[in-house]
Amino acid sequence: MIEVLTAGHLTAATFVHPALGEFGAARYVNGFSDDELKAWLVSCCRQPKWYQVVVLAASIDSHDRVINLLLQLSSDKDPKSIEAKIAAACVAESLSLSSETQERVAFALLQRLKSEIPIVCIESALSLLPVARIASTLIAKVANELLESDQEWTRLAARCLRLASRPNNSDINWFKDWFVNYDPGTSPVMGRLSQVSSSDMPEESTELQHLMLEFGLAAMIEQRESTEVRALFSTDAWRDHASHAIVSRVSDVLESSGFNDIVKGFYDKYEDLLDVKAQQQGWKNEYITMLDAMIAATGIQDQSPVADQRDTFILPGKVVSAICLGQSMASDAQYFRRRVGFEAIVEVFRGVIHACGIDATELATEARSARSILLEDRLVSVTSIIPWIPCNPDWELALKCKLDPILLEQGLRHPHWSIAVTATKLLADGAAGESLKDIADRILDDGVGFTLRLAAYLSQNVYGKNVGTVLWAKLRERIVFGSENLVEVLLTSMTDDQRPQVLADAVAWLTQPKSRFAAGVAKALGKVNPSLDRAFESQLRSALDYWTEQVTWCDEHAQRSDSESCPTCNLVQSCAKVEIVKVLDSMGAIDLQEMLNLLSDRQKPVVREAKKRLIELASEDATIVELLLEKIVDRTLSHESLDDLSQLSESALRPCHEQFSSLLAHDVEVGLRVRAVANLRRGWVSSEIASSLLETLTSDPNAEVRTQATRSLRQP
């Protein structure tokens, strides 16, 4: 929003925050007459972009006109109606409302709890929670009548509202029984209110069940049933299987009520896996190590008490930004926490400090102060006191501090991504002097994994135009974990004379029993310019057959696996077969039928690539859309594939409208029907037909279909 401001002869256009624009719109709306306000609400209140304006208009409306009109427009029979839900948000926003108005809003929402459409019921219950205590008598009375409802979602909503308002002993006793059967290791947990599991519940019910946990525990604690609270959390399910989402919800309630021992038990058991606070502590330990390295790199060892009272430190933030910490893997943090290769980290930081032109004394002072805060305040956020400040280092400036080449080589081999990359930049810009070639040779001879990727980059600075020849010779001597990085540079730097033999070697390497290596080679072959010709098709087909049989092979642990991940490290391995398929496809060697056959491949990456390629082809050929719909119906492709197919243009989808509409029939599998309903307005049929079908489907016998039809109708 842009506002033009004028003062005397001066005029300026200024940006206004959207929230101010919404407030201005609400003030304007508040000036409407009753008829104008009603007409505006009819046309706008169901559109998401006007939601906040309506709520703000109600908050500055001294006569409750907005809320009263919303209640008039609300319809229990219309699944698209959200006026009562908005009215509840208005109640929560308004500072002073009559109890009569609040109860009218609550009553309107309570009527919607009886809806046959689960999402309508669940949304109404969630909207009622902010006024549950205010209208507790009314809510308790109506909710009580719904406890024996035939609809599971209605019973869930009624129970949650009872616990949120003013629960009695009966409600608390019910909660204890429910809690015993609750599975804290699963989210969401459906069907726990009855003994029969149900798939009709929408995902919004997860939030309602989590809230029910909080309200029930709070009610028990209010009744001073501390012994029973401890007994509930002593079960094996809570000790051993509680999920992170559930622990996060109940820990605040327990901790605020003095049950610190229970909360500590969760954190001690699961450490970084479940405990957010332990994870924060892990980040702090990582930053404390970095701050220690920064202090050591400055060479200033001041032991005097810290007197700096600031709560944000810029210079350490510049150093953190310069080493590109945000691009490293989360698992890399362990190497800082364990202080692996600390001397090398210090040497790298010495180079960074000079490259950024940072004053060593000021950095040491700020780093000591930030370290002190991290050690003393267990709740402080590390990124709030050490924000990442954009910094563009001039790596040539680092040459002035005469860095140790041996320590920089150790830095390049460091397991932490940020340290290794930063050390490589320092070396590439001349920090090692005449030692650079020896360092590059040593790493090419004995390096593995990511280190070889850095070596490939460094070797281009060392060997120049001869880099292809050097790397070719190294690859003929040994192929190890990470050698694919050398192949990529080789194929972009080979000479015209070398090209025929290099390409022959590269294609032969595709049958090396190393998934990542073979995938990397195939990917590099796909980028060769000019591209491969059909003369290599026979060899590529042989490699394709080889990887069809082998599936995956972990380069690091030399283990074959029929799944996508290594059984030792559990890391997902690169799929060599899919990269070979891409090369063959780019050569025009894979026809439509073969691509369709790949949809049944046992390797998921191959299926994903085949589906992606077929959808691309389908944009220009409606018969392929029909074929893909058949594959979805017979479960060759997952139901989720319908979402991808529906991204095509209307001109590609419309010719298949009859085949798509057949997916809405009652004899079609429920999951597929729901997907079809979700994509009905994507272009398969006209908007008028789509709206008509959705209106009809809101009365479908299946609750999941009714819920999705309601969601789709509400979409703009």
XYZ file of C-alpha atoms in Angstrom:
716
model
C 0.000 0.000 0.000
C 1.389 3.414 -0.997
C 0.185 6.628 0.644
C 0.897 10.111 -0.684
C 1.749 12.564 2.092
C 1.670 16.320 1.540
C 3.073 19.039 3.805
C 3.022 22.568 2.391
C 4.753 22.476 -0.989
C 6.357 19.072 -0.277
C 4.810 15.771 -1.494
C 6.151 12.284 -0.916
C 4.938 8.738 -1.581
C 5.599 6.347 1.262
C 5.084 2.623 1.837
C 2.471 1.728 4.461
C 2.528 -1.661 6.182
C -0.396 -3.885 5.028
C -1.695 -4.048 8.626
C -2.133 -0.283 8.583
C -3.985 -0.611 5.293
C -6.318 -3.162 6.867
C -6.908 -0.871 9.831
C -7.644 2.021 7.488
C -10.110 -0.156 5.550
C -11.789 -1.170 8.835
C -12.178 2.488 9.852
C -13.726 3.215 6.467
C -16.110 0.245 6.712
C -17.160 1.373 10.191
C -18.663 4.459 8.595
C -21.093 2.463 6.435
C -24.820 2.551 7.036
C -26.450 -0.705 8.192
C -27.559 -1.560 4.645
C -24.160 -0.718 3.162
C -22.376 -2.764 5.840
C -24.609 -5.781 5.237
C -24.123 -5.579 1.461
C -20.350 -5.342 1.928
C -20.253 -8.319 4.311
C -22.337 -10.424 1.913
C -19.881 -9.767 -0.914
C -16.591 -9.912 0.999
C -16.609 -11.707 4.352
C -15.966 -15.190 2.920
C -12.899 -14.012 1.008
C -9.657 -14.622 2.973
C -8.155 -11.236 2.100
C -11.007 -9.412 3.902
C -10.973 -11.575 7.035
C -8.728 -9.281 9.106
C -10.577 -6.168 7.943
C -13.876 -7.621 9.184
C -12.349 -8.531 12.568
C -10.792 -5.077 12.969
C -14.052 -3.409 11.961
C -15.836 -5.354 14.694
C -13.233 -4.362 17.301
C -13.877 -0.623 16.755
C -17.657 -1.042 16.345
C -19.283 0.164 19.573
C -22.749 -1.111 18.606
C -21.862 -4.736 17.727
C -23.269 -4.197 14.216
C -20.642 -6.345 12.506
C -21.135 -9.313 14.822
C -24.933 -9.084 14.663
C -24.901 -9.001 10.862
C -22.460 -11.912 10.687
C -24.807 -13.963 12.859
C -27.730 -13.052 10.590
C -25.763 -14.202 7.526
C -24.584 -17.432 9.170
C -26.295 -20.604 7.957
C -26.144 -23.966 9.710
C -27.091 -25.711 6.468
C -24.462 -24.067 4.257
C -21.025 -25.758 4.516
C -19.404 -22.699 2.925
C -20.709 -20.438 5.684
C -17.903 -19.126 7.915
C -19.725 -16.078 9.285
C -20.139 -17.571 12.790
C -16.449 -18.507 12.821
C -15.514 -14.906 11.955
C -17.913 -13.643 14.616
C -16.032 -15.715 17.213
C -12.749 -14.118 16.092
C -14.449 -10.716 16.470
C -15.462 -11.612 20.037
C -11.866 -12.534 20.879
C -10.636 -9.225 19.391
C -13.223 -6.894 20.942
C -12.441 -5.360 24.305
C -16.018 -4.979 25.534
C -19.031 -6.997 24.413
C -22.264 -7.772 26.148
C -22.566 -11.272 27.577
C -25.715 -11.625 25.476
C -23.757 -11.080 22.236
C -21.068 -13.496 23.310
C -23.614 -16.198 24.087
C -25.342 -15.655 20.737
C -22.024 -16.250 18.955
C -21.387 -19.333 21.039
C -24.881 -20.671 20.324
C -24.474 -20.174 16.554
C -21.228 -22.164 16.602
C -22.642 -24.851 18.851
C -25.349 -25.584 16.272
C -22.635 -26.287 13.710
C -21.116 -28.989 15.920
C -23.919 -31.235 14.687
C -22.807 -30.882 11.060
C -22.366 -34.070 9.039
C -19.243 -32.500 7.534
C -16.303 -33.109 9.941
C -14.338 -29.983 9.055
C -17.338 -27.731 9.768
C -17.741 -29.262 13.228
C -13.997 -29.184 14.078
C -13.570 -25.567 12.908
C -16.567 -24.496 14.982
C -15.146 -26.164 18.082
C -11.764 -24.483 17.597
C -13.518 -21.113 17.142
C -15.491 -21.658 20.371
C -12.428 -22.235 22.540
C -11.563 -18.511 23.064
C -15.068 -17.905 24.531
C -15.374 -21.268 26.306
C -14.973 -19.791 29.785
C -17.166 -16.759 29.066
C -20.140 -18.815 27.893
C -19.254 -21.869 29.950
C -22.801 -22.626 31.163
C -24.269 -22.602 27.663
C -21.348 -24.526 26.162
C -21.397 -27.169 28.904
C -25.128 -27.677 28.466
C -25.103 -28.031 24.655
C -21.863 -30.039 24.619
C -23.350 -32.432 27.149
C -26.229 -33.164 24.755
C -23.710 -34.046 22.018
C -21.564 -36.499 24.009
C -23.604 -39.447 22.747
C -23.677 -38.307 19.109
C -23.312 -40.937 16.392
C -20.612 -38.782 14.774
C -17.119 -39.259 16.131
C -16.030 -35.729 15.271
C -18.998 -34.288 17.155
C -18.137 -36.334 20.244
C -14.509 -35.171 20.018
C -15.569 -31.511 19.784
C -18.047 -31.861 22.666
C -15.473 -33.480 24.961
C -12.827 -30.865 24.200
C -15.280 -28.010 24.866
C -16.381 -29.588 28.141
C -12.757 -29.762 29.287
C -12.059 -26.211 28.092
C -15.028 -24.593 29.855
C -15.711 -25.697 33.433
C -15.184 -29.466 33.624
C -16.802 -31.456 36.408
C -15.557 -34.644 38.041
C -17.268 -36.751 35.387
C -15.342 -34.965 32.613
C -12.036 -35.408 34.442
C -12.685 -39.103 35.049
C -13.516 -39.543 31.366
C -10.279 -37.750 30.447
C -8.237 -40.145 32.627
C -9.751 -43.163 30.861
C -9.164 -41.569 27.471
C -5.580 -40.664 28.369
C -4.749 -44.285 29.253
C -5.683 -45.366 25.699
C -4.061 -42.354 24.021
C -1.030 -43.194 21.885
C 1.485 -40.334 22.311
C 3.760 -41.771 19.650
C 1.288 -41.158 16.827
C 0.112 -37.841 15.475
C -2.682 -37.533 14.628
C -4.424 -40.189 16.736
C -7.860 -40.932 15.323
C -10.704 -42.999 16.630
C -9.665 -42.911 20.276
C -13.054 -41.625 21.434
C -14.601 -44.888 20.373
C -12.771 -48.179 20.180
C -13.032 -48.208 16.392
C -10.419 -46.400 14.340
C -11.820 -44.011 11.778
C -10.383 -42.386 8.686
C -13.204 -39.836 8.452
C -11.579 -37.322 10.787
C -9.962 -34.308 9.088
C -6.416 -33.269 9.882
C -7.749 -30.325 11.922
C -8.869 -32.832 14.565
C -5.198 -33.307 15.526
C -5.118 -29.806 16.976
C -8.341 -30.475 18.884
C -6.898 -33.643 20.429
C -3.691 -31.858 21.418
C -5.756 -29.111 23.050
C -7.822 -31.723 24.838
C -4.597 -33.050 26.366
C -3.715 -29.580 27.631
C -7.191 -28.784 28.972
C -7.563 -32.184 30.653
C -4.171 -31.970 32.362
C -4.876 -28.394 33.467
C -8.213 -29.521 34.947
C -6.559 -32.369 36.863
C -3.862 -30.053 38.174
C -6.508 -27.516 39.210
C -8.202 -30.301 41.183
C -4.825 -30.977 42.846
C -4.608 -34.529 41.517
C -0.815 -34.443 41.272
C -0.360 -38.115 42.204
C -2.648 -39.224 39.386
C -0.913 -36.890 36.916
C 2.408 -38.559 37.687
C 0.805 -41.989 37.346
C -0.540 -41.126 33.876
C 2.950 -40.254 32.606
C 4.646 -43.312 34.130
C 3.470 -45.677 31.369
C 5.875 -47.200 28.832
C 4.074 -45.378 26.001
C 4.949 -41.972 27.448
C 8.409 -42.929 28.687
C 9.560 -44.532 25.448
C 7.364 -43.483 22.527
C 6.022 -39.950 23.022
C 6.401 -37.942 19.800
C 8.020 -34.524 19.666
C 4.705 -32.829 18.825
C 2.944 -34.295 21.864
C 5.836 -33.624 24.259
C 5.958 -30.004 23.126
C 2.257 -29.529 23.876
C 2.148 -31.067 27.353
C 5.560 -29.941 28.635
C 4.543 -26.279 29.041
C 1.456 -27.248 31.073
C 3.471 -29.609 33.257
C 6.454 -27.299 33.718
C 4.309 -24.289 34.670
C 2.607 -26.420 37.346
C 5.771 -27.706 38.985
C 6.085 -31.121 37.296
C 9.647 -30.419 36.204
C 10.748 -33.974 36.937
C 8.355 -35.378 34.306
C 9.483 -32.839 31.704
C 13.148 -33.494 32.512
C 12.495 -37.199 32.013
C 11.375 -36.509 28.435
C 14.438 -34.393 27.715
C 16.941 -36.774 29.330
C 15.480 -39.706 27.403
C 15.337 -38.219 23.925
C 17.951 -35.475 24.010
C 18.194 -33.738 20.611
C 15.578 -35.949 18.973
C 12.621 -34.650 20.954
C 13.809 -31.912 23.252
C 13.649 -28.468 21.702
C 15.459 -27.013 24.689
C 18.242 -29.566 24.407
C 18.491 -28.699 20.713
C 18.810 -25.034 21.615
C 21.550 -25.976 24.082
C 23.277 -27.880 21.275
C 23.235 -24.758 19.128
C 24.668 -22.791 22.045
C 27.518 -25.262 22.458
C 28.227 -24.953 18.733
C 28.337 -21.157 18.979
C 30.419 -21.234 22.162
C 33.055 -23.265 20.292
C 32.993 -20.771 17.425
C 33.332 -17.844 19.842
C 36.287 -19.576 21.534
C 37.879 -20.041 18.108
C 37.295 -16.372 17.240
C 38.896 -15.268 20.513
C 41.868 -17.580 19.922
C 42.179 -16.320 16.331
C 42.496 -12.703 17.513
C 45.395 -13.665 19.799
C 43.909 -11.551 22.593
C 43.529 -13.489 25.837
C 41.834 -10.990 28.171
C 40.682 -12.607 31.436
C 39.112 -9.466 32.971
C 35.373 -9.522 33.904
C 32.990 -8.892 31.005
C 31.461 -5.416 31.267
C 29.667 -5.187 27.909
C 25.900 -4.806 28.482
C 24.798 -5.116 24.861
C 22.416 -7.901 23.822
C 23.362 -8.028 20.103
C 26.868 -8.527 18.732
C 27.638 -7.566 15.151
C 31.248 -8.634 14.561
C 30.806 -12.313 15.541
C 27.726 -12.291 13.306
C 29.869 -11.148 10.373
C 32.333 -13.991 10.920
C 29.502 -16.549 11.125
C 28.017 -15.163 7.904
C 31.401 -15.187 6.125
C 31.858 -18.931 6.655
C 28.328 -19.554 5.231
C 27.229 -21.470 8.333
C 23.614 -21.447 7.172
C 24.461 -23.643 4.177
C 25.985 -26.441 6.236
C 24.145 -29.576 7.299
C 22.456 -29.558 10.702
C 24.441 -32.697 11.567
C 27.698 -30.742 11.076
C 27.075 -28.930 14.373
C 28.378 -31.958 16.286
C 31.893 -31.296 14.981
C 31.917 -27.844 16.570
C 30.396 -29.135 19.804
C 33.080 -31.846 19.998
C 35.791 -29.335 18.998
C 37.054 -31.552 16.181
C 40.161 -30.004 14.577
C 39.995 -26.905 16.795
C 43.418 -25.594 15.711
C 42.365 -25.726 12.066
C 39.115 -23.870 12.911
C 41.152 -21.141 14.631
C 43.442 -20.779 11.598
C 40.476 -20.519 9.230
C 38.910 -17.871 11.468
C 42.205 -15.945 11.413
C 41.915 -15.743 7.654
C 38.249 -14.781 7.782
C 38.881 -11.968 10.295
C 41.478 -10.417 7.988
C 39.389 -10.990 4.854
C 36.446 -9.179 6.472
C 38.617 -6.326 7.736
C 37.432 -6.835 11.321
C 39.302 -5.200 14.217
C 40.711 -8.046 16.341
C 40.365 -6.215 19.673
C 36.721 -5.303 19.100
C 35.901 -8.842 17.926
C 37.540 -10.392 20.989
C 35.551 -8.096 23.278
C 32.235 -8.857 21.576
C 32.945 -12.605 21.398
C 33.742 -12.757 25.134
C 30.542 -10.863 25.986
C 28.380 -13.049 23.742
C 29.977 -16.173 25.216
C 29.218 -14.977 28.732
C 25.545 -14.436 27.894
C 25.227 -17.865 26.272
C 26.682 -19.515 29.356
C 24.573 -17.593 31.865
C 21.159 -17.346 30.162
C 19.795 -20.794 29.315
C 16.739 -19.372 27.523
C 18.437 -16.858 25.240
C 18.247 -17.438 21.477
C 21.702 -17.670 19.904
C 20.609 -16.016 16.670
C 19.137 -13.055 18.565
C 22.452 -12.133 20.181
C 24.614 -13.188 17.208
C 22.558 -12.291 14.106
C 24.014 -13.240 10.754
C 25.274 -9.977 9.277
C 25.831 -10.051 5.471
C 29.523 -9.823 4.739
C 31.545 -9.945 1.512
C 35.088 -11.022 2.434
C 38.041 -10.001 0.271
C 39.996 -13.241 0.519
C 43.171 -11.669 -0.848
C 43.398 -9.558 2.333
C 43.949 -12.807 4.252
C 47.378 -13.137 2.601
C 48.673 -10.419 4.915
C 48.384 -12.583 8.031
C 50.615 -15.433 6.733
C 48.376 -18.400 7.398
C 49.806 -21.849 8.107
C 49.357 -24.056 4.956
C 49.384 -27.267 7.035
C 46.521 -26.044 9.227
C 44.613 -24.808 6.166
C 44.969 -28.264 4.589
C 43.551 -29.718 7.802
C 40.757 -27.161 7.492
C 39.997 -28.306 3.934
C 39.752 -31.893 5.216
C 37.584 -30.829 8.174
C 34.241 -32.694 8.415
C 32.321 -29.441 8.974
C 31.176 -28.132 5.589
C 31.613 -24.432 6.413
C 35.181 -24.802 7.676
C 36.218 -26.995 4.721
C 34.754 -24.615 2.120
C 36.220 -21.508 3.771
C 39.664 -23.133 3.992
C 39.416 -23.983 0.285
C 38.625 -20.355 -0.580
C 41.638 -19.182 1.408
C 43.896 -21.710 -0.309
C 42.544 -20.910 -3.792
C 43.322 -17.221 -3.282
C 46.957 -17.915 -2.513
C 47.092 -18.337 1.266
C 49.283 -21.470 0.857
C 51.761 -19.841 -1.517
C 54.019 -22.327 -3.300
C 52.668 -25.200 -1.166
C 49.339 -25.161 -3.009
C 50.311 -27.719 -5.690
C 51.616 -30.183 -3.087
C 48.400 -29.815 -1.088
C 46.254 -30.396 -4.197
C 48.290 -33.495 -5.161
C 48.010 -34.988 -1.669
C 44.234 -34.501 -1.513
C 43.745 -35.960 -5.002
C 45.842 -38.967 -3.963
C 44.188 -39.776 -0.634
C 41.049 -37.618 -0.305
C 37.533 -39.096 -0.219
C 33.962 -37.868 -0.187
C 33.268 -34.139 -0.058
C 36.989 -33.424 0.216
C 37.398 -34.543 -3.400
C 34.755 -32.027 -4.464
C 36.865 -29.275 -2.935
C 39.976 -30.799 -4.498
C 38.308 -30.673 -7.925
C 37.658 -26.962 -7.421
C 41.169 -26.312 -6.132
C 42.817 -28.281 -8.930
C 41.419 -25.886 -11.540
C 43.402 -23.073 -9.899
C 46.540 -25.214 -9.681
C 46.641 -26.994 -13.065
C 44.774 -24.552 -15.304
C 44.266 -25.937 -18.831
C 45.971 -29.205 -17.898
C 43.450 -30.021 -15.165
C 41.609 -32.504 -17.426
C 44.763 -34.483 -18.095
C 45.708 -34.594 -14.406
C 42.247 -35.675 -13.224
C 41.958 -38.291 -15.982
C 45.204 -39.876 -14.820
C 44.068 -39.798 -11.163
C 40.741 -41.458 -12.025
C 42.495 -44.221 -13.959
C 44.571 -44.945 -10.838
C 41.734 -45.093 -8.298
C 37.981 -44.568 -7.961
C 36.732 -43.951 -4.440
C 33.837 -42.414 -2.550
C 33.536 -38.878 -3.975
C 35.374 -39.455 -7.287
C 32.300 -38.323 -9.239
C 33.317 -34.736 -8.412
C 36.511 -35.215 -10.409
C 34.585 -36.685 -13.358
C 32.407 -33.584 -13.569
C 35.461 -31.320 -13.940
C 37.126 -33.787 -16.331
C 34.177 -33.837 -18.746
C 34.030 -30.028 -18.872
C 37.781 -29.557 -19.340
C 38.754 -32.364 -21.765
C 40.260 -31.361 -25.082
C 38.775 -32.309 -28.453
C 41.541 -34.875 -28.913
C 40.806 -36.443 -25.525
C 37.013 -36.452 -25.944
C 36.458 -39.878 -27.635
C 38.556 -41.838 -25.122
C 37.412 -39.839 -22.082
C 33.756 -40.415 -22.999
C 34.452 -44.121 -23.547
C 36.054 -44.336 -20.084
C 33.193 -42.372 -18.480
C 30.528 -44.650 -19.980
C 32.506 -47.691 -18.820
C 32.629 -46.228 -15.278
C 28.822 -46.396 -15.122
C 29.076 -50.058 -14.121
C 31.330 -49.361 -11.148
C 29.558 -50.789 -8.039
C 29.095 -47.342 -6.481
C 25.667 -45.711 -6.762
C 26.707 -42.135 -6.077
C 29.717 -42.370 -8.367
C 27.753 -43.895 -11.249
C 24.920 -41.372 -10.760
C 27.440 -38.516 -10.743
C 29.080 -39.791 -13.929
C 25.720 -40.134 -15.682
C 24.709 -36.653 -14.556
C 27.974 -35.243 -15.914
C 27.476 -37.120 -19.204
C 24.075 -35.493 -19.522
C 25.744 -32.056 -19.437
C 28.440 -32.804 -22.028
C 28.499 -30.323 -24.910
C 28.009 -31.403 -27.643
C 25.747 -34.077 -26.152
C 26.262 -37.826 -26.546
C 25.134 -39.425 -29.792
C 23.316 -42.726 -30.301
C 26.631 -44.557 -30.752
C 26.793 -44.877 -26.948
C 23.253 -46.262 -26.604
C 24.327 -49.906 -26.398
C 26.785 -49.248 -23.538
C 24.228 -47.072 -21.723
C 21.648 -49.861 -22.030
C 24.115 -52.301 -20.487
C 24.667 -49.876 -17.585
C 20.877 -49.506 -17.248
C 20.496 -53.295 -16.961
C 23.327 -53.418 -14.420
C 21.679 -50.859 -12.109
C 18.281 -52.471 -12.567
C 19.781 -55.535 -10.943
C 21.979 -53.777 -8.358
C 19.380 -51.160 -7.248
C 21.627 -49.060 -4.932
C 25.136 -49.352 -3.558
C 26.535 -47.214 -0.748
C 29.881 -45.849 -1.947
C 31.088 -45.151 1.591
C 30.226 -48.534 3.140
C 30.396 -50.752 0.026
C 26.965 -52.229 0.728
C 24.264 -53.211 -1.738
C 20.648 -52.422 -0.849
C 17.255 -53.059 -2.407
C 15.929 -49.843 -0.843
C 16.899 -46.225 -1.440
C 19.030 -45.995 1.712
C 22.153 -47.692 3.023
C 21.453 -50.228 5.817
C 24.526 -48.987 7.733
C 24.295 -45.194 7.591
C 20.577 -44.948 6.651
C 21.433 -42.194 4.168
C 19.467 -42.089 0.935
C 21.798 -43.051 -1.899
C 21.898 -41.512 -5.352
C 20.002 -43.511 -7.934
C 22.308 -44.330 -10.824
C 19.527 -45.828 -12.934
C 17.449 -42.657 -13.006
C 20.411 -40.576 -14.199
C 21.117 -43.098 -16.978
C 17.443 -42.935 -17.980
C 17.757 -39.147 -18.259
C 20.783 -39.476 -20.559
C 19.005 -42.011 -22.795
C 15.903 -39.824 -22.881
C 17.928 -36.754 -23.880
C 19.323 -38.831 -26.777
C 15.783 -39.720 -27.892
C 16.406 -43.397 -27.123
C 13.337 -43.919 -24.857
C 9.914 -44.077 -26.504
C 6.498 -43.538 -24.918
C 5.841 -47.196 -24.136
C 9.184 -47.672 -22.400
C 8.561 -44.531 -20.320
C 5.150 -45.897 -19.332
C 6.757 -49.200 -18.356
C 9.160 -47.322 -16.070
C 6.156 -46.274 -13.974
C 6.207 -49.818 -12.592
C 9.924 -49.783 -11.784
C 10.845 -50.890 -8.265
C 13.147 -47.889 -7.800
C 11.107 -44.890 -6.668
C 13.381 -42.199 -8.194
C 12.934 -43.865 -11.607
C 9.150 -43.830 -11.177
C 9.232 -40.156 -10.166
C 11.333 -39.230 -13.197
C 9.121 -41.229 -15.580
C 6.009 -39.593 -14.154
C 7.557 -36.136 -14.421
C 8.591 -36.730 -18.027
C 5.202 -38.162 -19.007
C 3.386 -35.187 -17.488
C 5.619 -32.906 -19.551
C 4.648 -34.861 -22.677
C 0.991 -34.848 -21.616
C 0.886 -31.053 -21.847
C 0.881 -31.473 -25.617
C -0.967 -34.794 -25.984
C -4.345 -35.516 -24.325
C -3.992 -39.265 -24.984
C -1.105 -39.339 -22.512
C -3.352 -37.664 -19.916
C -5.836 -40.517 -20.426
C -3.071 -43.112 -20.053
C -1.869 -41.524 -16.824
C -5.400 -41.436 -15.410
C -5.639 -45.165 -16.094
C -2.343 -45.710 -14.274
C -3.681 -43.783 -11.274
C -6.898 -45.844 -11.206
C -5.035 -49.169 -11.333
C -2.613 -47.945 -8.594
C 0.462 -48.083 -10.815
C 0.741 -44.422 -9.858
C -0.210 -43.104 -6.428
C -3.372 -41.084 -5.908
C -1.166 -38.062 -5.154
C -0.100 -38.147 -8.816
C -3.496 -36.700 -9.676
C -2.350 -33.458 -8.014
C 0.670 -33.290 -10.340
C -1.405 -34.080 -13.412
C -3.895 -31.379 -12.483
C -1.166 -28.743 -12.773
C -1.418 -28.968 -16.565
C -3.226 -26.293 -18.535
C -6.979 -26.331 -19.003
C -6.541 -27.072 -22.706
C -4.663 -30.284 -21.844
C -7.152 -31.417 -19.171
C -10.543 -30.508 -20.605
C -10.582 -33.214 -23.360
C -10.448 -35.841 -20.579
C -13.314 -34.417 -18.505
C -15.491 -37.515 -18.787
C -12.726 -39.872 -17.656
C -11.878 -37.548 -14.756
C -15.539 -37.157 -13.717
C -15.820 -40.934 -13.465
C -13.385 -40.744 -10.523
C -16.176 -39.118 -8.488
C -18.417 -42.174 -8.687
C -19.356 -43.937 -5.441
C -17.687 -47.212 -6.454
C -14.270 -45.541 -6.808
C -11.795 -45.967 -3.921
C -12.374 -43.278 -1.287
C -8.820 -41.950 -1.323
C -8.959 -41.400 -5.083
C -12.413 -39.815 -4.868
C -11.129 -37.330 -2.297
C -8.177 -36.448 -4.567
C -10.536 -35.962 -7.497
C -12.750 -33.661 -5.424
C -9.679 -31.650 -4.377
C -8.691 -31.144 -8.037
C -12.166 -30.585 -9.448
C -11.643 -26.856 -9.884
C -8.246 -27.175 -11.567
C -9.565 -27.097 -15.148
C -10.923 -30.588 -15.803
C -14.464 -29.194 -16.131
C -15.942 -25.719 -16.379
C -16.160 -23.656 -13.184
C -19.963 -23.804 -13.247
C -20.005 -27.609 -13.451
C -17.296 -27.860 -10.788
C -19.267 -25.686 -8.344
C -22.447 -27.645 -8.981
C -20.703 -30.979 -8.415
C -19.070 -29.724 -5.235
C -22.407 -28.497 -3.858
C -23.801 -31.983 -4.431
C -20.763 -33.683 -2.890
C -21.182 -31.785 0.398
C -24.048 -34.219 1.014
C -22.086 -37.312 -0.009
C -22.453 -40.382 2.272
C -18.685 -40.404 2.902
C -17.436 -37.907 5.509
C -13.999 -37.486 3.882
C -15.595 -36.567 0.564
C -17.935 -34.100 2.301
C -14.998 -32.489 4.086
C -12.921 -32.098 0.917
C -15.899 -30.778 -1.070
C -16.405 -28.132 1.622
C -12.731 -27.154 1.513
C -12.822 -26.878 -2.282
C -15.957 -24.752 -2.249
C -14.320 -22.292 0.126
C -11.322 -21.803 -2.137
C -11.455 -18.595 -4.179
